[in-house]
């Protein structure tokens, strides 16, 4: 498709079932990545995980999936593992954050090589992670938080009320002040079907939504973001992705 990175799901995104570890498959991937200049890739945890749920069995399932995923990802030297912090489903943000921290503290150990990324969320329903402050509270609660980073989803932050269209630099200043830009490890590059500050999570094709091509181009060319990897989560078929990647490469001012 013309990319030099990719994102994939660690297991069925709507369920939780995973393939068994396949060493041959993994070795072939490493060879392919080397030959094709792929360095960083991003693993996405399933959507069904909810570390902030009021239900014990839901949190236990999340813990089990994440532990199993990370065990596999430790085969890489520098894996990035992105997950949605969770929805508190009525028990409140404070309790939800407490549960998320509890799980991360069970999973993370000092020698872990994988970096776990908290995704910035749109704030639909009782979603946690709609603000930089909420993500910061999670980070602060984790003992070995040098293993925690953030993945910024452009559709989500725009929906959550961060005006990356008109004030990208002040949004990045705010991110830096609250979380620290050194924690920012990946960008989900999406346009949005929904208006600014709507707290709705509907991705749109690049240039066809409320964020628009000009703002997206500013994002990929921003000095503070240019060295990150960008991942498309736009509603496309293969052909659509080929076109978007080509368009973004054309608009990119850096090598
Ligand atoms: Fe996501
Ligand atoms: Fe995303
Ligand atoms: Zn989304």
PDB file of C-alpha atoms and ligand atoms in Angstrom:
ATOM      1  CA  UNK A   1       0.000   0.000   0.000  1.00  0.00           C
ATOM      2  CA  UNK A   2       3.016   2.312   0.103  1.00  0.00           C
ATOM      3  CA  UNK A   3       3.310   2.612   3.860  1.00  0.00           C
ATOM      4  CA  UNK A   4       6.383   1.963   5.976  1.00  0.00           C
ATOM      5  CA  UNK A   5       4.524   1.056   9.160  1.00  0.00           C
ATOM      6  CA  UNK A   6       1.184  -0.499  10.070  1.00  0.00           C
ATOM      7  CA  UNK A   7      -1.207  -1.138  12.900  1.00  0.00           C
ATOM      8  CA  UNK A   8      -2.923  -4.446  13.537  1.00  0.00           C
ATOM      9  CA  UNK A   9      -5.173  -5.996  16.166  1.00  0.00           C
ATOM     10  CA  UNK A  10      -3.596  -8.407  18.621  1.00  0.00           C
ATOM     11  CA  UNK A  11      -6.783 -10.480  18.550  1.00  0.00           C
ATOM     12  CA  UNK A  12     -10.385 -10.328  17.390  1.00  0.00           C
ATOM     13  CA  UNK A  13     -11.195  -6.638  17.972  1.00  0.00           C
ATOM     14  CA  UNK A  14     -14.829  -7.345  18.819  1.00  0.00           C
ATOM     15  CA  UNK A  15     -14.126 -10.464  20.851  1.00  0.00           C
ATOM     16  CA  UNK A  16     -10.872 -11.511  22.389  1.00  0.00           C
ATOM     17  CA  UNK A  17      -9.815 -14.706  20.682  1.00  0.00           C
ATOM     18  CA  UNK A  18      -6.172 -14.697  19.598  1.00  0.00           C
ATOM     19  CA  UNK A  19      -4.082 -16.861  17.326  1.00  0.00           C
ATOM     20  CA  UNK A  20      -1.507 -19.082  18.932  1.00  0.00           C
ATOM     21  CA  UNK A  21       2.043 -17.754  18.814  1.00  0.00           C
ATOM     22  CA  UNK A  22       3.672 -18.802  15.535  1.00  0.00           C
ATOM     23  CA  UNK A  23       7.443 -18.454  15.681  1.00  0.00           C
ATOM     24  CA  UNK A  24       7.890 -19.127  11.959  1.00  0.00           C
ATOM     25  CA  UNK A  25       5.389 -16.413  11.111  1.00  0.00           C
ATOM     26  CA  UNK A  26       7.161 -14.015  13.457  1.00  0.00           C
ATOM     27  CA  UNK A  27      10.611 -14.756  11.989  1.00  0.00           C
ATOM     28  CA  UNK A  28       9.233 -14.179   8.494  1.00  0.00           C
ATOM     29  CA  UNK A  29       7.785 -10.885   9.617  1.00  0.00           C
ATOM     30  CA  UNK A  30      11.130  -9.728  10.998  1.00  0.00           C
ATOM     31  CA  UNK A  31      12.782 -10.568   7.694  1.00  0.00           C
ATOM     32  CA  UNK A  32      10.084  -8.736   5.734  1.00  0.00           C
ATOM     33  CA  UNK A  33      10.289  -5.707   8.009  1.00  0.00           C
ATOM     34  CA  UNK A  34      14.044  -5.484   7.620  1.00  0.00           C
ATOM     35  CA  UNK A  35      13.863  -5.760   3.836  1.00  0.00           C
ATOM     36  CA  UNK A  36      11.114  -3.177   3.602  1.00  0.00           C
ATOM     37  CA  UNK A  37      12.368  -0.573   6.055  1.00  0.00           C
ATOM     38  CA  UNK A  38       9.605  -1.126   8.601  1.00  0.00           C
ATOM     39  CA  UNK A  39      10.811  -0.108  12.039  1.00  0.00           C
ATOM     40  CA  UNK A  40       7.976   0.767  14.390  1.00  0.00           C
ATOM     41  CA  UNK A  41       4.620  -0.967  14.197  1.00  0.00           C
ATOM     42  CA  UNK A  42       1.624  -0.551  16.443  1.00  0.00           C
ATOM     43  CA  UNK A  43      -0.451  -3.272  18.073  1.00  0.00           C
ATOM     44  CA  UNK A  44      -4.021  -2.388  19.024  1.00  0.00           C
ATOM     45  CA  UNK A  45      -5.814  -4.212  21.833  1.00  0.00           C
ATOM     46  CA  UNK A  46      -9.407  -5.308  21.126  1.00  0.00           C
ATOM     47  CA  UNK A  47     -12.243  -2.818  21.610  1.00  0.00           C
ATOM     48  CA  UNK A  48     -14.010  -5.186  23.978  1.00  0.00           C
ATOM     49  CA  UNK A  49     -11.408  -4.721  26.709  1.00  0.00           C
ATOM     50  CA  UNK A  50     -12.595  -2.474  29.494  1.00  0.00           C
ATOM     51  CA  UNK A  51     -10.140  -1.983  32.326  1.00  0.00           C
ATOM     52  CA  UNK A  52     -12.499   0.547  33.969  1.00  0.00           C
ATOM     53  CA  UNK A  53     -15.604  -1.644  34.141  1.00  0.00           C
ATOM     54  CA  UNK A  54     -17.575  -2.026  37.339  1.00  0.00           C
ATOM     55  CA  UNK A  55     -17.738  -5.778  36.672  1.00  0.00           C
ATOM     56  CA  UNK A  56     -14.913  -7.866  38.100  1.00  0.00           C
ATOM     57  CA  UNK A  57     -15.098 -10.442  35.314  1.00  0.00           C
ATOM     58  CA  UNK A  58     -14.783  -7.744  32.622  1.00  0.00           C
ATOM     59  CA  UNK A  59     -11.648  -6.338  34.245  1.00  0.00           C
ATOM     60  CA  UNK A  60     -10.222  -9.833  34.748  1.00  0.00           C
ATOM     61  CA  UNK A  61     -10.740 -10.566  31.062  1.00  0.00           C
ATOM     62  CA  UNK A  62      -8.954  -7.329  30.151  1.00  0.00           C
ATOM     63  CA  UNK A  63      -6.038  -8.201  32.405  1.00  0.00           C
ATOM     64  CA  UNK A  64      -5.771 -11.694  30.938  1.00  0.00           C
ATOM     65  CA  UNK A  65      -5.829 -10.443  27.322  1.00  0.00           C
ATOM     66  CA  UNK A  66      -3.311  -7.700  27.948  1.00  0.00           C
ATOM     67  CA  UNK A  67      -0.905  -9.972  29.804  1.00  0.00           C
ATOM     68  CA  UNK A  68      -1.085 -12.524  27.014  1.00  0.00           C
ATOM     69  CA  UNK A  69      -0.605  -9.858  24.306  1.00  0.00           C
ATOM     70  CA  UNK A  70       2.388  -8.340  26.053  1.00  0.00           C
ATOM     71  CA  UNK A  71       3.983 -11.734  26.560  1.00  0.00           C
ATOM     72  CA  UNK A  72       3.954 -12.104  22.775  1.00  0.00           C
ATOM     73  CA  UNK A  73       5.070  -8.528  22.134  1.00  0.00           C
ATOM     74  CA  UNK A  74       8.121  -9.018  24.313  1.00  0.00           C
ATOM     75  CA  UNK A  75       9.559 -10.935  21.351  1.00  0.00           C
ATOM     76  CA  UNK A  76      10.069  -7.524  19.737  1.00  0.00           C
ATOM     77  CA  UNK A  77      12.710  -5.128  21.002  1.00  0.00           C
ATOM     78  CA  UNK A  78      10.466  -2.072  21.002  1.00  0.00           C
ATOM     79  CA  UNK A  79       6.787  -2.947  20.620  1.00  0.00           C
ATOM     80  CA  UNK A  80       4.047  -0.352  21.041  1.00  0.00           C
ATOM     81  CA  UNK A  81       0.761  -1.634  22.482  1.00  0.00           C
ATOM     82  CA  UNK A  82      -2.183   0.729  22.245  1.00  0.00           C
ATOM     83  CA  UNK A  83      -5.416   0.355  24.184  1.00  0.00           C
ATOM     84  CA  UNK A  84      -8.542   2.370  24.959  1.00  0.00           C
ATOM     85  CA  UNK A  85      -8.302   3.235  28.664  1.00  0.00           C
ATOM     86  CA  UNK A  86     -11.909   2.181  29.219  1.00  0.00           C
ATOM     87  CA  UNK A  87     -15.430   3.296  30.095  1.00  0.00           C
ATOM     88  CA  UNK A  88     -16.429   3.623  33.708  1.00  0.00           C
ATOM     89  CA  UNK A  89     -20.014   2.555  32.940  1.00  0.00           C
ATOM     90  CA  UNK A  90     -21.502   4.676  35.711  1.00  0.00           C
ATOM     91  CA  UNK A  91     -19.129   4.162  38.652  1.00  0.00           C
ATOM     92  CA  UNK A  92     -17.441   7.500  37.972  1.00  0.00           C
ATOM     93  CA  UNK A  93     -14.166   8.696  36.492  1.00  0.00           C
ATOM     94  CA  UNK A  94     -12.227   8.394  39.772  1.00  0.00           C
ATOM     95  CA  UNK A  95     -13.115   4.745  40.313  1.00  0.00           C
ATOM     96  CA  UNK A  96     -12.575   3.978  36.628  1.00  0.00           C
ATOM     97  CA  UNK A  97      -9.112   5.507  36.690  1.00  0.00           C
ATOM     98  CA  UNK A  98      -8.315   3.587  39.868  1.00  0.00           C
ATOM     99  CA  UNK A  99      -9.227   0.300  38.146  1.00  0.00           C
ATOM    100  CA  UNK A 100      -7.172   1.125  35.038  1.00  0.00           C
ATOM    101  CA  UNK A 101      -4.142   1.913  37.200  1.00  0.00           C
ATOM    102  CA  UNK A 102      -4.650  -1.317  39.151  1.00  0.00           C
ATOM    103  CA  UNK A 103      -4.493  -3.393  35.966  1.00  0.00           C
ATOM    104  CA  UNK A 104      -1.483  -1.544  34.557  1.00  0.00           C
ATOM    105  CA  UNK A 105       0.364  -2.048  37.822  1.00  0.00           C
ATOM    106  CA  UNK A 106      -0.347  -5.789  37.623  1.00  0.00           C
ATOM    107  CA  UNK A 107       0.872  -6.019  34.034  1.00  0.00           C
ATOM    108  CA  UNK A 108       3.981  -3.846  33.976  1.00  0.00           C
ATOM    109  CA  UNK A 109       7.275  -5.111  35.318  1.00  0.00           C
ATOM    110  CA  UNK A 110      10.635  -3.304  35.397  1.00  0.00           C
ATOM    111  CA  UNK A 111      12.311  -5.227  32.564  1.00  0.00           C
ATOM    112  CA  UNK A 112       9.338  -5.056  30.183  1.00  0.00           C
ATOM    113  CA  UNK A 113      10.418  -3.799  26.729  1.00  0.00           C
ATOM    114  CA  UNK A 114       6.948  -3.067  25.388  1.00  0.00           C
ATOM    115  CA  UNK A 115       5.576   0.457  25.694  1.00  0.00           C
ATOM    116  CA  UNK A 116       1.873   0.600  26.521  1.00  0.00           C
ATOM    117  CA  UNK A 117       0.033   3.492  24.896  1.00  0.00           C
ATOM    118  CA  UNK A 118      -3.094   5.123  26.272  1.00  0.00           C
ATOM    119  CA  UNK A 119      -5.242   6.332  23.383  1.00  0.00           C
ATOM    120  CA  UNK A 120      -6.802   9.793  23.551  1.00  0.00           C
ATOM    121  CA  UNK A 121     -10.570   9.226  23.392  1.00  0.00           C
ATOM    122  CA  UNK A 122     -13.507  11.223  22.031  1.00  0.00           C
ATOM    123  CA  UNK A 123     -15.374  11.059  25.337  1.00  0.00           C
ATOM    124  CA  UNK A 124     -18.457   9.229  24.104  1.00  0.00           C
ATOM    125  CA  UNK A 125     -20.596   7.783  26.893  1.00  0.00           C
ATOM    126  CA  UNK A 126     -18.490   7.232  30.002  1.00  0.00           C
ATOM    127  CA  UNK A 127     -15.189   6.934  28.160  1.00  0.00           C
ATOM    128  CA  UNK A 128     -12.065   7.774  30.145  1.00  0.00           C
ATOM    129  CA  UNK A 129      -9.219   9.520  28.345  1.00  0.00           C
ATOM    130  CA  UNK A 130     -11.213  12.401  26.873  1.00  0.00           C
ATOM    131  CA  UNK A 131      -8.779  14.909  28.345  1.00  0.00           C
ATOM    132  CA  UNK A 132      -5.030  15.107  28.754  1.00  0.00           C
ATOM    133  CA  UNK A 133      -5.636  15.503  32.492  1.00  0.00           C
ATOM    134  CA  UNK A 134      -7.371  12.111  32.719  1.00  0.00           C
ATOM    135  CA  UNK A 135      -4.517  10.411  30.875  1.00  0.00           C
ATOM    136  CA  UNK A 136      -2.018  12.141  33.140  1.00  0.00           C
ATOM    137  CA  UNK A 137      -3.820  10.855  36.231  1.00  0.00           C
ATOM    138  CA  UNK A 138      -3.488   7.297  34.903  1.00  0.00           C
ATOM    139  CA  UNK A 139       0.209   7.781  34.136  1.00  0.00           C
ATOM    140  CA  UNK A 140       0.837   9.206  37.587  1.00  0.00           C
ATOM    141  CA  UNK A 141      -0.738   6.180  39.235  1.00  0.00           C
ATOM    142  CA  UNK A 142       1.438   3.631  37.451  1.00  0.00           C
ATOM    143  CA  UNK A 143       4.545   2.563  39.307  1.00  0.00           C
ATOM    144  CA  UNK A 144       6.790   1.840  36.309  1.00  0.00           C
ATOM    145  CA  UNK A 145       5.348   4.583  34.169  1.00  0.00           C
ATOM    146  CA  UNK A 146       8.433   4.863  31.991  1.00  0.00           C
ATOM    147  CA  UNK A 147       6.624   2.065  30.064  1.00  0.00           C
ATOM    148  CA  UNK A 148       3.576   4.244  29.416  1.00  0.00           C
ATOM    149  CA  UNK A 149       3.092   6.477  26.410  1.00  0.00           C
ATOM    150  CA  UNK A 150       0.207   8.103  24.591  1.00  0.00           C
ATOM    151  CA  UNK A 151      -1.268   7.588  21.135  1.00  0.00           C
ATOM    152  CA  UNK A 152      -3.036  10.695  19.893  1.00  0.00           C
ATOM    153  CA  UNK A 153      -6.052  10.021  17.693  1.00  0.00           C
ATOM    154  CA  UNK A 154      -6.786  13.139  15.626  1.00  0.00           C
ATOM    155  CA  UNK A 155     -10.490  12.312  15.196  1.00  0.00           C
ATOM    156  CA  UNK A 156     -10.894  11.645  18.919  1.00  0.00           C
ATOM    157  CA  UNK A 157      -9.122  14.761  20.225  1.00  0.00           C
ATOM    158  CA  UNK A 158     -11.024  16.982  17.803  1.00  0.00           C
ATOM    159  CA  UNK A 159     -14.277  15.405  18.989  1.00  0.00           C
ATOM    160  CA  UNK A 160     -13.169  15.830  22.581  1.00  0.00           C
ATOM    161  CA  UNK A 161     -12.773  19.586  22.118  1.00  0.00           C
ATOM    162  CA  UNK A 162      -9.104  20.079  21.236  1.00  0.00           C
ATOM    163  CA  UNK A 163      -9.021  22.392  18.260  1.00  0.00           C
ATOM    164  CA  UNK A 164      -6.260  20.861  16.150  1.00  0.00           C
ATOM    165  CA  UNK A 165      -7.721  22.595  13.082  1.00  0.00           C
ATOM    166  CA  UNK A 166      -7.272  26.208  14.218  1.00  0.00           C
ATOM    167  CA  UNK A 167      -4.871  25.881  17.164  1.00  0.00           C
ATOM    168  CA  UNK A 168      -2.671  22.837  16.647  1.00  0.00           C
ATOM    169  CA  UNK A 169       0.322  24.424  18.334  1.00  0.00           C
ATOM    170  CA  UNK A 170      -1.568  25.432  21.456  1.00  0.00           C
ATOM    171  CA  UNK A 171      -3.048  21.925  21.706  1.00  0.00           C
ATOM    172  CA  UNK A 172       0.491  20.525  21.531  1.00  0.00           C
ATOM    173  CA  UNK A 173       1.625  23.077  24.130  1.00  0.00           C
ATOM    174  CA  UNK A 174      -1.173  21.899  26.388  1.00  0.00           C
ATOM    175  CA  UNK A 175      -0.258  18.255  25.798  1.00  0.00           C
ATOM    176  CA  UNK A 176       3.334  19.087  26.627  1.00  0.00           C
ATOM    177  CA  UNK A 177       2.419  20.992  29.766  1.00  0.00           C
ATOM    178  CA  UNK A 178       0.068  18.330  31.149  1.00  0.00           C
ATOM    179  CA  UNK A 179       1.505  15.029  29.906  1.00  0.00           C
ATOM    180  CA  UNK A 180       4.837  15.870  28.252  1.00  0.00           C
ATOM    181  CA  UNK A 181       5.438  15.467  24.531  1.00  0.00           C
ATOM    182  CA  UNK A 182       8.121  12.867  25.250  1.00  0.00           C
ATOM    183  CA  UNK A 183       5.221  10.504  26.077  1.00  0.00           C
ATOM    184  CA  UNK A 184       3.664  10.910  22.635  1.00  0.00           C
ATOM    185  CA  UNK A 185       4.604   7.803  20.660  1.00  0.00           C
ATOM    186  CA  UNK A 186       2.100   7.468  17.807  1.00  0.00           C
ATOM    187  CA  UNK A 187      -0.614   9.287  15.895  1.00  0.00           C
ATOM    188  CA  UNK A 188      -3.879   7.815  14.641  1.00  0.00           C
ATOM    189  CA  UNK A 189      -4.448   9.984  11.606  1.00  0.00           C
ATOM    190  CA  UNK A 190      -8.162  10.230  10.923  1.00  0.00           C
ATOM    191  CA  UNK A 191     -10.613  12.808   9.698  1.00  0.00           C
ATOM    192  CA  UNK A 192     -13.920  13.051  11.565  1.00  0.00           C
ATOM    193  CA  UNK A 193     -17.535  12.775  10.429  1.00  0.00           C
ATOM    194  CA  UNK A 194     -18.698  14.653  13.510  1.00  0.00           C
ATOM    195  CA  UNK A 195     -18.497  18.312  14.519  1.00  0.00           C
ATOM    196  CA  UNK A 196     -15.849  19.762  16.809  1.00  0.00           C
ATOM    197  CA  UNK A 197     -16.429  19.034  20.509  1.00  0.00           C
ATOM    198  CA  UNK A 198     -19.300  16.612  19.781  1.00  0.00           C
ATOM    199  CA  UNK A 199     -17.801  13.757  21.835  1.00  0.00           C
ATOM    200  CA  UNK A 200     -18.738  11.438  18.986  1.00  0.00           C
ATOM    201  CA  UNK A 201     -16.352   8.884  17.545  1.00  0.00           C
ATOM    202  CA  UNK A 202     -16.888   8.472  13.800  1.00  0.00           C
ATOM    203  CA  UNK A 203     -13.825   8.403  11.584  1.00  0.00           C
ATOM    204  CA  UNK A 204     -13.876   9.889   8.107  1.00  0.00           C
ATOM    205  CA  UNK A 205     -11.617   9.583   5.079  1.00  0.00           C
ATOM    206  CA  UNK A 206      -8.679  12.019   4.953  1.00  0.00           C
ATOM    207  CA  UNK A 207      -9.873  15.396   3.693  1.00  0.00           C
ATOM    208  CA  UNK A 208     -13.558  14.483   3.641  1.00  0.00           C
ATOM    209  CA  UNK A 209     -14.495  15.360   7.198  1.00  0.00           C
ATOM    210  CA  UNK A 210     -14.694  18.206   9.683  1.00  0.00           C
ATOM    211  CA  UNK A 211     -10.912  18.267  10.214  1.00  0.00           C
ATOM    212  CA  UNK A 212     -10.096  18.601   6.534  1.00  0.00           C
ATOM    213  CA  UNK A 213      -7.015  18.112   4.401  1.00  0.00           C
ATOM    214  CA  UNK A 214      -5.256  21.364   5.294  1.00  0.00           C
ATOM    215  CA  UNK A 215      -5.294  20.586   9.030  1.00  0.00           C
ATOM    216  CA  UNK A 216      -4.213  16.974   8.419  1.00  0.00           C
ATOM    217  CA  UNK A 217      -1.295  18.185   6.295  1.00  0.00           C
ATOM    218  CA  UNK A 218      -0.311  20.595   9.056  1.00  0.00           C
ATOM    219  CA  UNK A 219      -0.310  17.688  11.498  1.00  0.00           C
ATOM    220  CA  UNK A 220       1.978  15.417   9.460  1.00  0.00           C
ATOM    221  CA  UNK A 221       4.340  18.323   8.825  1.00  0.00           C
ATOM    222  CA  UNK A 222       4.370  19.774  12.323  1.00  0.00           C
ATOM    223  CA  UNK A 223       7.913  19.983  13.664  1.00  0.00           C
ATOM    224  CA  UNK A 224       6.980  18.390  16.970  1.00  0.00           C
ATOM    225  CA  UNK A 225       5.093  15.514  15.329  1.00  0.00           C
ATOM    226  CA  UNK A 226       7.051  14.819  12.178  1.00  0.00           C
ATOM    227  CA  UNK A 227       9.197  12.013  13.605  1.00  0.00           C
ATOM    228  CA  UNK A 228       6.251   9.987  14.892  1.00  0.00           C
ATOM    229  CA  UNK A 229       4.540   7.179  13.002  1.00  0.00           C
ATOM    230  CA  UNK A 230       1.097   7.926  11.582  1.00  0.00           C
ATOM    231  CA  UNK A 231      -1.593   5.260  11.323  1.00  0.00           C
ATOM    232  CA  UNK A 232      -4.711   5.574   9.186  1.00  0.00           C
ATOM    233  CA  UNK A 233      -7.949   4.298  10.687  1.00  0.00           C
ATOM    234  CA  UNK A 234     -10.110   5.780   7.977  1.00  0.00           C
ATOM    235  CA  UNK A 235     -13.112   3.972   6.474  1.00  0.00           C
ATOM    236  CA  UNK A 236     -11.435   2.695   3.311  1.00  0.00           C
ATOM    237  CA  UNK A 237     -10.813  -0.349   1.198  1.00  0.00           C
ATOM    238  CA  UNK A 238      -7.258  -1.260   0.136  1.00  0.00           C
ATOM    239  CA  UNK A 239      -7.442   1.008  -2.876  1.00  0.00           C
ATOM    240  CA  UNK A 240      -8.579   3.908  -0.696  1.00  0.00           C
ATOM    241  CA  UNK A 241      -5.604   3.409   1.637  1.00  0.00           C
ATOM    242  CA  UNK A 242      -3.174   3.322  -1.292  1.00  0.00           C
ATOM    243  CA  UNK A 243      -4.564   6.679  -2.420  1.00  0.00           C
ATOM    244  CA  UNK A 244      -4.473   8.245   1.057  1.00  0.00           C
ATOM    245  CA  UNK A 245      -0.901   7.125   1.697  1.00  0.00           C
ATOM    246  CA  UNK A 246       0.176   8.513  -1.687  1.00  0.00           C
ATOM    247  CA  UNK A 247      -1.616  11.804  -0.986  1.00  0.00           C
ATOM    248  CA  UNK A 248       0.013  12.177   2.429  1.00  0.00           C
ATOM    249  CA  UNK A 249       3.451  11.366   1.033  1.00  0.00           C
ATOM    250  CA  UNK A 250       2.929  14.026  -1.625  1.00  0.00           C
ATOM    251  CA  UNK A 251       1.955  16.624   0.985  1.00  0.00           C
ATOM    252  CA  UNK A 252       4.749  15.752   3.386  1.00  0.00           C
ATOM    253  CA  UNK A 253       7.512  18.351   3.380  1.00  0.00           C
ATOM    254  CA  UNK A 254      10.075  16.277   5.323  1.00  0.00           C
ATOM    255  CA  UNK A 255      12.016  13.241   4.092  1.00  0.00           C
TER     256      UNK A 255
HETATM  257 FE1  LIG B   1      -8.364   2.932  18.985  1.00  0.00          FE
HETATM  258 FE1  LIG B   2      -7.743   5.469  17.090  1.00  0.00          FE
HETATM  259 ZN1  LIG B   3     -12.193   6.057  17.000  1.00  0.00          ZN
END
